[in-house]
Amino acid sequence: MTRPADIPGVLRTAPFTTAMAREHGVSAQTLRGSRFRHPYRGVLVWHLLPRDLATQVDAARLILPATAMASHLTSVELLGGQVPWTPRPHFWVPASHAGRSVRGLHLHAYDRRPAGVEVDGRMLTAPGKTFVDCATQLNLVQLVAVGDSLVRRGWIMPEHLRLVALEAARRDIRKARLAAHFVRERVDSWQESRTRMLIVLGDLPEPETGLPMHDESGGWLATPDLSYRGVKIAIEYDGGHHDEDLVQRDRDVMRDENLRDDGWIVIVVRAADLRLRPAVTLMRILRALQQRGHPSVPCWPSDGWRPYFPATPFSSPSR
């Protein structure tokens, strides 16, 4: 049996082709062993390497043209943005390669190579192009969340994103332009984006994102996820992961107490509030706005949020 030490290090640290293995004297019989994965025809991966997206992309690049670029949600994830799921890798490839297909990959053909950026030695479509491309994969709320995360990572500013979407011309471009209009800075999580979009699509006034709040003497109170500072309403998304982090949980409690002591209404939104009872959650926010006399509050939310937050039998309050 061939020992790990007999497998050249270069074949144990990155994906490789069967041709590369032959060059290093590794037999075909050895390559058929359980210590190698076979993600694509003619490509192998040492079994101890992670089964992550980066490894999949590195493996795919070995059988794609040198000008191929990781794209769509693949690019988002490699840029450090947040994605709702990890699909099979997507790439833009030259039109001359368009007729070919590779099992496990989604290939898109280009006549003119898109703008790109190199990250950790991998060529990806530029953040703005990536965002526009994702309009073909995501709904409006998901696309806004992707845009928020790319802005949070420092790859692009909202105004630049809107400019890219305005200048682009492709399928689903209207969705991309509308989503770009809603992308904001200082958004920390996917669910914060969803909470904000529930509010906006319900035709309630849009809250501000991630701004520090101070008391009358200028002392810092807290930095809510979402806020209406004019009427002292804060909205916090609680993902539940802080339950195991006692220090962070204590900070959250102190934050909310600081705000309430200063006369703020603090509304805490949890995953179940968005998944099971979005209408109830929206009404909680509406009633707080009405209670505080916000000048731009409707009598009742619109139904624009419903396609993106499917209702359950327990989620819709009666009028």
C-alpha positions as YAML, in Angstrom:
chain: A
units: angstrom
residues:
- id: 1
  name: MET
  ca: [0.00, 0.00, 0.00]
- id: 2
  name: THR
  ca: [1.28, 3.46, -0.88]
- id: 3
  name: ARG
  ca: [1.91, 5.51, 2.24]
- id: 4
  name: PRO
  ca: [1.05, 9.24, 2.50]
- id: 5
  name: ALA
  ca: [4.76, 9.99, 2.52]
- id: 6
  name: ASP
  ca: [4.96, 8.39, -0.94]
- id: 7
  name: ILE
  ca: [2.43, 10.89, -2.31]
- id: 8
  name: PRO
  ca: [4.26, 14.11, -3.28]
- id: 9
  name: GLY
  ca: [3.36, 17.06, -1.07]
- id: 10
  name: VAL
  ca: [2.18, 19.10, -4.04]
- id: 11
  name: LEU
  ca: [-0.58, 16.52, -4.59]
- id: 12
  name: ARG
  ca: [-1.64, 16.61, -0.93]
- id: 13
  name: THR
  ca: [-2.00, 20.38, -0.63]
- id: 14
  name: ALA
  ca: [-4.12, 21.28, -3.66]
- id: 15
  name: PRO
  ca: [-6.31, 19.65, -6.33]
- id: 16
  name: PHE
  ca: [-4.44, 18.12, -9.26]
- id: 17
  name: THR
  ca: [-5.03, 16.39, -12.59]
- id: 18
  name: THR
  ca: [-4.23, 12.82, -13.55]
- id: 19
  name: ALA
  ca: [-1.54, 14.19, -15.86]
- id: 20
  name: MET
  ca: [0.10, 15.98, -12.92]
- id: 21
  name: ALA
  ca: [0.00, 12.75, -10.93]
- id: 22
  name: ARG
  ca: [1.75, 10.85, -13.73]
- id: 23
  name: GLU
  ca: [4.45, 13.52, -13.85]
- id: 24
  name: HIS
  ca: [5.09, 12.86, -10.16]
- id: 25
  name: GLY
  ca: [5.21, 9.10, -10.62]
- id: 26
  name: VAL
  ca: [1.89, 8.25, -8.97]
- id: 27
  name: SER
  ca: [0.21, 5.24, -10.55]
- id: 28
  name: ALA
  ca: [-3.36, 5.06, -11.79]
- id: 29
  name: GLN
  ca: [-4.00, 2.24, -9.30]
- id: 30
  name: THR
  ca: [-2.98, 4.50, -6.42]
- id: 31
  name: LEU
  ca: [-5.27, 7.26, -7.66]
- id: 32
  name: ARG
  ca: [-8.22, 4.87, -7.58]
- id: 33
  name: GLY
  ca: [-7.81, 4.45, -3.84]
- id: 34
  name: SER
  ca: [-10.06, 5.89, -1.16]
- id: 35
  name: ARG
  ca: [-7.58, 8.60, -0.25]
- id: 36
  name: PHE
  ca: [-8.55, 10.67, -3.28]
- id: 37
  name: ARG
  ca: [-11.81, 12.36, -4.19]
- id: 38
  name: HIS
  ca: [-12.80, 12.81, -7.83]
- id: 39
  name: PRO
  ca: [-14.87, 16.03, -8.07]
- id: 40
  name: TYR
  ca: [-14.55, 16.35, -11.85]
- id: 41
  name: ARG
  ca: [-13.38, 14.06, -14.61]
- id: 42
  name: GLY
  ca: [-9.60, 13.96, -14.62]
- id: 43
  name: VAL
  ca: [-9.30, 15.97, -11.38]
- id: 44
  name: LEU
  ca: [-8.44, 14.58, -7.95]
- id: 45
  name: VAL
  ca: [-8.30, 15.93, -4.41]
- id: 46
  name: TRP
  ca: [-6.41, 14.47, -1.45]
- id: 47
  name: HIS
  ca: [-8.99, 13.15, 1.01]
- id: 48
  name: LEU
  ca: [-7.80, 15.33, 3.92]
- id: 49
  name: LEU
  ca: [-8.32, 18.60, 2.07]
- id: 50
  name: PRO
  ca: [-11.52, 20.44, 3.11]
- id: 51
  name: ARG
  ca: [-14.74, 19.91, 1.20]
- id: 52
  name: ASP
  ca: [-15.29, 23.64, 0.91]
- id: 53
  name: LEU
  ca: [-16.10, 25.98, -1.95]
- id: 54
  name: ALA
  ca: [-12.53, 27.21, -2.32]
- id: 55
  name: THR
  ca: [-11.30, 23.67, -2.91]
- id: 56
  name: GLN
  ca: [-14.10, 23.02, -5.41]
- id: 57
  name: VAL
  ca: [-13.17, 26.18, -7.31]
- id: 58
  name: ASP
  ca: [-9.47, 25.29, -7.32]
- id: 59
  name: ALA
  ca: [-10.35, 21.86, -8.70]
- id: 60
  name: ALA
  ca: [-12.59, 23.30, -11.40]
- id: 61
  name: ARG
  ca: [-9.97, 25.78, -12.56]
- id: 62
  name: LEU
  ca: [-7.75, 22.88, -13.61]
- id: 63
  name: ILE
  ca: [-10.15, 21.92, -16.41]
- id: 64
  name: LEU
  ca: [-11.43, 25.38, -17.40]
- id: 65
  name: PRO
  ca: [-9.80, 28.01, -19.61]
- id: 66
  name: ALA
  ca: [-7.26, 30.26, -17.89]
- id: 67
  name: THR
  ca: [-9.62, 33.19, -18.47]
- id: 68
  name: ALA
  ca: [-12.51, 31.57, -16.56]
- id: 69
  name: MET
  ca: [-13.80, 33.56, -13.60]
- id: 70
  name: ALA
  ca: [-15.77, 32.36, -10.57]
- id: 71
  name: SER
  ca: [-19.10, 34.18, -10.58]
- id: 72
  name: HIS
  ca: [-22.61, 34.57, -9.14]
- id: 73
  name: LEU
  ca: [-23.05, 33.16, -5.60]
- id: 74
  name: THR
  ca: [-19.68, 31.43, -5.91]
- id: 75
  name: SER
  ca: [-18.01, 34.82, -6.19]
- id: 76
  name: VAL
  ca: [-20.10, 36.23, -3.33]
- id: 77
  name: GLU
  ca: [-18.94, 33.50, -0.97]
- id: 78
  name: LEU
  ca: [-15.29, 33.82, -2.00]
- id: 79
  name: LEU
  ca: [-15.53, 37.58, -1.49]
- id: 80
  name: GLY
  ca: [-16.60, 36.87, 2.08]
- id: 81
  name: GLY
  ca: [-20.21, 37.88, 1.53]
- id: 82
  name: GLN
  ca: [-23.22, 36.03, 2.88]
- id: 83
  name: VAL
  ca: [-25.20, 33.60, 0.73]
- id: 84
  name: PRO
  ca: [-28.51, 31.79, 1.36]
- id: 85
  name: TRP
  ca: [-27.02, 28.52, 0.11]
- id: 86
  name: THR
  ca: [-23.87, 27.23, -1.58]
- id: 87
  name: PRO
  ca: [-24.79, 26.01, -5.08]
- id: 88
  name: ARG
  ca: [-22.53, 24.14, -7.45]
- id: 89
  name: PRO
  ca: [-19.71, 26.48, -8.58]
- id: 90
  name: HIS
  ca: [-20.55, 29.07, -11.21]
- id: 91
  name: PHE
  ca: [-18.02, 30.40, -13.74]
- id: 92
  name: TRP
  ca: [-17.95, 32.81, -16.63]
- id: 93
  name: VAL
  ca: [-16.02, 31.25, -19.54]
- id: 94
  name: PRO
  ca: [-15.19, 32.51, -23.06]
- id: 95
  name: ALA
  ca: [-17.86, 32.00, -25.70]
- id: 96
  name: SER
  ca: [-15.52, 29.58, -27.47]
- id: 97
  name: HIS
  ca: [-15.96, 27.26, -24.49]
- id: 98
  name: ALA
  ca: [-19.73, 27.67, -24.32]
- id: 99
  name: GLY
  ca: [-20.67, 24.42, -26.05]
- id: 100
  name: ARG
  ca: [-18.93, 22.31, -23.45]
- id: 101
  name: SER
  ca: [-20.41, 21.21, -20.17]
- id: 102
  name: VAL
  ca: [-18.79, 19.93, -17.01]
- id: 103
  name: ARG
  ca: [-20.80, 17.86, -14.59]
- id: 104
  name: GLY
  ca: [-21.02, 19.67, -11.26]
- id: 105
  name: LEU
  ca: [-20.32, 23.13, -12.70]
- id: 106
  name: HIS
  ca: [-22.59, 25.87, -14.01]
- id: 107
  name: LEU
  ca: [-20.89, 27.67, -16.90]
- id: 108
  name: HIS
  ca: [-21.91, 31.03, -18.39]
- id: 109
  name: ALA
  ca: [-20.47, 32.23, -21.69]
- id: 110
  name: TYR
  ca: [-19.10, 35.72, -22.32]
- id: 111
  name: ASP
  ca: [-18.03, 37.48, -25.51]
- id: 112
  name: ARG
  ca: [-16.22, 40.20, -23.60]
- id: 113
  name: ARG
  ca: [-14.49, 39.20, -20.38]
- id: 114
  name: PRO
  ca: [-16.20, 40.77, -17.33]
- id: 115
  name: ALA
  ca: [-14.40, 43.01, -14.87]
- id: 116
  name: GLY
  ca: [-12.72, 40.90, -12.25]
- id: 117
  name: VAL
  ca: [-10.81, 40.89, -9.00]
- id: 118
  name: GLU
  ca: [-8.21, 38.43, -7.71]
- id: 119
  name: VAL
  ca: [-8.79, 37.07, -4.21]
- id: 120
  name: ASP
  ca: [-6.42, 34.51, -2.68]
- id: 121
  name: GLY
  ca: [-5.09, 33.67, -6.12]
- id: 122
  name: ARG
  ca: [-8.53, 33.09, -7.64]
- id: 123
  name: MET
  ca: [-10.12, 35.28, -10.32]
- id: 124
  name: LEU
  ca: [-13.65, 36.33, -9.44]
- id: 125
  name: THR
  ca: [-16.08, 38.66, -11.12]
- id: 126
  name: ALA
  ca: [-15.90, 42.17, -9.65]
- id: 127
  name: PRO
  ca: [-18.28, 42.82, -6.73]
- id: 128
  name: GLY
  ca: [-20.69, 44.95, -8.77]
- id: 129
  name: LYS
  ca: [-20.84, 42.43, -11.60]
- id: 130
  name: THR
  ca: [-21.24, 39.64, -9.06]
- id: 131
  name: PHE
  ca: [-24.23, 41.41, -7.50]
- id: 132
  name: VAL
  ca: [-25.94, 41.97, -10.86]
- id: 133
  name: ASP
  ca: [-25.36, 38.34, -11.89]
- id: 134
  name: CYS
  ca: [-26.97, 37.10, -8.67]
- id: 135
  name: ALA
  ca: [-30.26, 38.69, -9.72]
- id: 136
  name: THR
  ca: [-30.79, 35.58, -11.87]
- id: 137
  name: GLN
  ca: [-30.47, 33.31, -8.81]
- id: 138
  name: LEU
  ca: [-32.08, 35.23, -5.95]
- id: 139
  name: ASN
  ca: [-35.29, 37.02, -5.10]
- id: 140
  name: LEU
  ca: [-35.33, 40.71, -4.22]
- id: 141
  name: VAL
  ca: [-34.86, 40.33, -0.46]
- id: 142
  name: GLN
  ca: [-32.05, 37.79, -0.85]
- id: 143
  name: LEU
  ca: [-30.30, 40.04, -3.37]
- id: 144
  name: VAL
  ca: [-30.47, 43.02, -1.02]
- id: 145
  name: ALA
  ca: [-28.92, 40.88, 1.72]
- id: 146
  name: VAL
  ca: [-26.09, 39.87, -0.61]
- id: 147
  name: GLY
  ca: [-25.49, 43.53, -1.48]
- id: 148
  name: ASP
  ca: [-25.50, 44.52, 2.19]
- id: 149
  name: SER
  ca: [-22.89, 41.87, 2.93]
- id: 150
  name: LEU
  ca: [-20.59, 42.94, 0.08]
- id: 151
  name: VAL
  ca: [-20.79, 46.52, 1.31]
- id: 152
  name: ARG
  ca: [-20.10, 45.37, 4.87]
- id: 153
  name: ARG
  ca: [-16.97, 43.54, 3.69]
- id: 154
  name: GLY
  ca: [-15.74, 46.76, 2.12]
- id: 155
  name: TRP
  ca: [-15.84, 45.58, -1.48]
- id: 156
  name: ILE
  ca: [-18.18, 48.25, -2.81]
- id: 157
  name: MET
  ca: [-20.27, 51.23, -1.70]
- id: 158
  name: PRO
  ca: [-24.05, 51.35, -2.18]
- id: 159
  name: GLU
  ca: [-23.86, 54.26, -4.62]
- id: 160
  name: HIS
  ca: [-21.31, 52.41, -6.76]
- id: 161
  name: LEU
  ca: [-23.49, 49.32, -6.71]
- id: 162
  name: ARG
  ca: [-26.44, 51.37, -7.95]
- id: 163
  name: LEU
  ca: [-24.28, 52.81, -10.73]
- id: 164
  name: VAL
  ca: [-23.14, 49.36, -11.86]
- id: 165
  name: ALA
  ca: [-26.74, 48.10, -11.89]
- id: 166
  name: LEU
  ca: [-27.87, 51.17, -13.81]
- id: 167
  name: GLU
  ca: [-25.24, 50.67, -16.52]
- id: 168
  name: ALA
  ca: [-25.69, 46.91, -16.85]
- id: 169
  name: ALA
  ca: [-28.04, 45.31, -19.34]
- id: 170
  name: ARG
  ca: [-29.02, 41.69, -18.83]
- id: 171
  name: ARG
  ca: [-31.78, 39.38, -17.65]
- id: 172
  name: ASP
  ca: [-33.37, 40.41, -14.33]
- id: 173
  name: ILE
  ca: [-31.66, 43.81, -14.44]
- id: 174
  name: ARG
  ca: [-34.79, 45.53, -13.10]
- id: 175
  name: LYS
  ca: [-34.60, 43.36, -10.01]
- id: 176
  name: ALA
  ca: [-30.90, 44.17, -9.63]
- id: 177
  name: ARG
  ca: [-31.57, 47.91, -9.89]
- id: 178
  name: LEU
  ca: [-34.38, 47.78, -7.36]
- id: 179
  name: ALA
  ca: [-32.28, 45.71, -4.95]
- id: 180
  name: ALA
  ca: [-29.32, 48.07, -5.32]
- id: 181
  name: HIS
  ca: [-31.64, 50.93, -4.34]
- id: 182
  name: PHE
  ca: [-32.23, 49.17, -0.99]
- id: 183
  name: VAL
  ca: [-28.63, 48.16, -0.19]
- id: 184
  name: ARG
  ca: [-27.25, 49.90, 2.91]
- id: 185
  name: GLU
  ca: [-24.06, 50.27, 4.91]
- id: 186
  name: ARG
  ca: [-23.46, 48.99, 8.46]
- id: 187
  name: VAL
  ca: [-25.59, 45.83, 8.18]
- id: 188
  name: ASP
  ca: [-24.08, 42.94, 10.13]
- id: 189
  name: SER
  ca: [-26.16, 39.93, 9.13]
- id: 190
  name: TRP
  ca: [-28.44, 38.33, 6.57]
- id: 191
  name: GLN
  ca: [-31.38, 38.39, 8.97]
- id: 192
  name: GLU
  ca: [-30.91, 42.09, 9.72]
- id: 193
  name: SER
  ca: [-31.29, 42.69, 5.98]
- id: 194
  name: ARG
  ca: [-34.45, 40.57, 5.92]
- id: 195
  name: THR
  ca: [-35.90, 42.40, 8.92]
- id: 196
  name: ARG
  ca: [-35.33, 45.76, 7.25]
- id: 197
  name: MET
  ca: [-36.84, 44.57, 3.98]
- id: 198
  name: LEU
  ca: [-39.93, 43.24, 5.77]
- id: 199
  name: ILE
  ca: [-40.42, 46.76, 7.10]
- id: 200
  name: VAL
  ca: [-39.73, 48.49, 3.78]
- id: 201
  name: LEU
  ca: [-41.90, 46.15, 1.69]
- id: 202
  name: GLY
  ca: [-44.70, 46.66, 4.20]
- id: 203
  name: ASP
  ca: [-44.56, 50.37, 3.30]
- id: 204
  name: LEU
  ca: [-43.44, 51.38, 6.78]
- id: 205
  name: PRO
  ca: [-40.79, 54.11, 7.08]
- id: 206
  name: GLU
  ca: [-37.30, 52.70, 6.54]
- id: 207
  name: PRO
  ca: [-35.20, 52.58, 9.72]
- id: 208
  name: GLU
  ca: [-31.56, 53.63, 9.84]
- id: 209
  name: THR
  ca: [-28.91, 50.92, 10.02]
- id: 210
  name: GLY
  ca: [-26.15, 50.53, 12.57]
- id: 211
  name: LEU
  ca: [-25.95, 54.10, 13.88]
- id: 212
  name: PRO
  ca: [-24.74, 54.85, 17.43]
- id: 213
  name: MET
  ca: [-27.35, 56.46, 19.67]
- id: 214
  name: HIS
  ca: [-26.57, 58.95, 22.44]
- id: 215
  name: ASP
  ca: [-28.41, 60.48, 25.37]
- id: 216
  name: GLU
  ca: [-29.08, 64.21, 25.76]
- id: 217
  name: SER
  ca: [-25.65, 64.80, 27.29]
- id: 218
  name: GLY
  ca: [-23.91, 63.10, 24.36]
- id: 219
  name: GLY
  ca: [-23.15, 59.85, 26.17]
- id: 220
  name: TRP
  ca: [-23.24, 56.70, 24.09]
- id: 221
  name: LEU
  ca: [-26.24, 54.47, 24.71]
- id: 222
  name: ALA
  ca: [-26.10, 51.71, 22.12]
- id: 223
  name: THR
  ca: [-25.75, 50.96, 18.42]
- id: 224
  name: PRO
  ca: [-29.02, 49.29, 17.42]
- id: 225
  name: ASP
  ca: [-29.29, 47.13, 14.32]
- id: 226
  name: LEU
  ca: [-32.17, 49.33, 13.12]
- id: 227
  name: SER
  ca: [-33.51, 52.54, 14.60]
- id: 228
  name: TYR
  ca: [-35.94, 55.42, 14.30]
- id: 229
  name: ARG
  ca: [-34.01, 57.92, 16.36]
- id: 230
  name: GLY
  ca: [-36.55, 60.72, 15.93]
- id: 231
  name: VAL
  ca: [-39.13, 58.72, 17.89]
- id: 232
  name: LYS
  ca: [-36.73, 56.57, 19.92]
- id: 233
  name: ILE
  ca: [-37.54, 53.12, 18.56]
- id: 234
  name: ALA
  ca: [-34.80, 50.49, 18.24]
- id: 235
  name: ILE
  ca: [-35.12, 47.12, 16.49]
- id: 236
  name: GLU
  ca: [-32.64, 44.38, 17.34]
- id: 237
  name: TYR
  ca: [-32.29, 41.05, 15.59]
- id: 238
  name: ASP
  ca: [-31.51, 38.23, 18.03]
- id: 239
  name: GLY
  ca: [-30.17, 35.20, 16.23]
- id: 240
  name: GLY
  ca: [-30.09, 33.06, 19.35]
- id: 241
  name: HIS
  ca: [-26.37, 32.29, 18.98]
- id: 242
  name: HIS
  ca: [-25.69, 34.69, 21.83]
- id: 243
  name: ASP
  ca: [-27.49, 32.34, 24.23]
- id: 244
  name: GLU
  ca: [-24.29, 30.30, 24.49]
- id: 245
  name: ASP
  ca: [-22.10, 33.41, 24.77]
- id: 246
  name: LEU
  ca: [-22.86, 34.71, 28.23]
- id: 247
  name: VAL
  ca: [-20.65, 37.78, 27.83]
- id: 248
  name: GLN
  ca: [-22.42, 38.83, 24.63]
- id: 249
  name: ARG
  ca: [-25.81, 38.04, 26.13]
- id: 250
  name: ASP
  ca: [-24.99, 40.30, 29.08]
- id: 251
  name: ARG
  ca: [-23.98, 43.06, 26.68]
- id: 252
  name: ASP
  ca: [-27.25, 42.70, 24.79]
- id: 253
  name: VAL
  ca: [-29.26, 42.97, 28.00]
- id: 254
  name: MET
  ca: [-27.31, 46.05, 29.12]
- id: 255
  name: ARG
  ca: [-27.76, 47.62, 25.68]
- id: 256
  name: ASP
  ca: [-31.51, 47.20, 25.80]
- id: 257
  name: GLU
  ca: [-31.68, 48.46, 29.38]
- id: 258
  name: ASN
  ca: [-29.65, 51.55, 28.46]
- id: 259
  name: LEU
  ca: [-32.05, 52.36, 25.65]
- id: 260
  name: ARG
  ca: [-35.21, 51.72, 27.67]
- id: 261
  name: ASP
  ca: [-33.90, 53.81, 30.57]
- id: 262
  name: ASP
  ca: [-33.53, 56.67, 28.09]
- id: 263
  name: GLY
  ca: [-37.13, 56.29, 26.92]
- id: 264
  name: TRP
  ca: [-36.63, 54.06, 23.90]
- id: 265
  name: ILE
  ca: [-38.94, 51.29, 22.73]
- id: 266
  name: VAL
  ca: [-36.80, 48.22, 21.98]
- id: 267
  name: ILE
  ca: [-38.31, 45.60, 19.66]
- id: 268
  name: VAL
  ca: [-36.45, 42.28, 19.54]
- id: 269
  name: VAL
  ca: [-36.92, 40.19, 16.39]
- id: 270
  name: ARG
  ca: [-35.96, 36.51, 16.31]
- id: 271
  name: ALA
  ca: [-35.69, 33.97, 13.52]
- id: 272
  name: ALA
  ca: [-39.13, 32.54, 14.28]
- id: 273
  name: ASP
  ca: [-40.65, 36.02, 14.02]
- id: 274
  name: LEU
  ca: [-39.52, 36.24, 10.39]
- id: 275
  name: ARG
  ca: [-40.19, 32.61, 9.51]
- id: 276
  name: LEU
  ca: [-43.49, 31.94, 11.28]
- id: 277
  name: ARG
  ca: [-45.14, 35.29, 12.02]
- id: 278
  name: PRO
  ca: [-43.87, 38.05, 9.72]
- id: 279
  name: ALA
  ca: [-47.24, 39.82, 9.69]
- id: 280
  name: VAL
  ca: [-47.34, 39.90, 13.49]
- id: 281
  name: THR
  ca: [-43.77, 41.21, 13.55]
- id: 282
  name: LEU
  ca: [-44.65, 43.94, 11.09]
- id: 283
  name: MET
  ca: [-47.65, 44.95, 13.19]
- id: 284
  name: ARG
  ca: [-45.49, 45.17, 16.33]
- id: 285
  name: ILE
  ca: [-43.28, 47.68, 14.56]
- id: 286
  name: LEU
  ca: [-46.23, 49.57, 13.06]
- id: 287
  name: ARG
  ca: [-47.95, 49.93, 16.43]
- id: 288
  name: ALA
  ca: [-44.77, 51.21, 18.04]
- id: 289
  name: LEU
  ca: [-44.43, 53.82, 15.29]
- id: 290
  name: GLN
  ca: [-48.07, 54.82, 15.71]
- id: 291
  name: GLN
  ca: [-47.66, 54.99, 19.48]
- id: 292
  name: ARG
  ca: [-44.71, 57.34, 19.10]
- id: 293
  name: GLY
  ca: [-46.44, 59.48, 16.49]
- id: 294
  name: HIS
  ca: [-44.06, 58.93, 13.60]
- id: 295
  name: PRO
  ca: [-45.15, 61.35, 10.85]
- id: 296
  name: SER
  ca: [-45.01, 58.87, 7.94]
- id: 297
  name: VAL
  ca: [-46.85, 55.83, 9.25]
- id: 298
  name: PRO
  ca: [-49.67, 54.16, 7.28]
- id: 299
  name: CYS
  ca: [-52.80, 52.94, 8.99]
- id: 300
  name: TRP
  ca: [-52.04, 49.40, 7.84]
- id: 301
  name: PRO
  ca: [-49.04, 47.73, 6.14]
- id: 302
  name: SER
  ca: [-49.16, 46.93, 2.46]
- id: 303
  name: ASP
  ca: [-48.85, 43.34, 1.25]
- id: 304
  name: GLY
  ca: [-45.63, 43.89, -0.70]
- id: 305
  name: TRP
  ca: [-43.67, 41.73, 1.75]
- id: 306
  name: ARG
  ca: [-45.78, 38.58, 1.35]
- id: 307
  name: PRO
  ca: [-44.03, 37.01, -1.69]
- id: 308
  name: TYR
  ca: [-40.74, 37.04, 0.23]
- id: 309
  name: PHE
  ca: [-41.98, 36.02, 3.69]
- id: 310
  name: PRO
  ca: [-44.45, 33.18, 3.10]
- id: 311
  name: ALA
  ca: [-47.35, 33.32, 5.53]
- id: 312
  name: THR
  ca: [-48.24, 30.49, 7.89]
- id: 313
  name: PRO
  ca: [-51.65, 29.79, 9.45]
- id: 314
  name: PHE
  ca: [-50.46, 31.66, 12.54]
- id: 315
  name: SER
  ca: [-48.78, 34.67, 10.94]
- id: 316
  name: SER
  ca: [-51.56, 36.97, 9.80]
- id: 317
  name: PRO
  ca: [-53.34, 39.17, 12.32]
- id: 318
  name: SER
  ca: [-56.91, 40.18, 11.61]
- id: 319
  name: ARG
  ca: [-57.57, 43.79, 10.78]
...
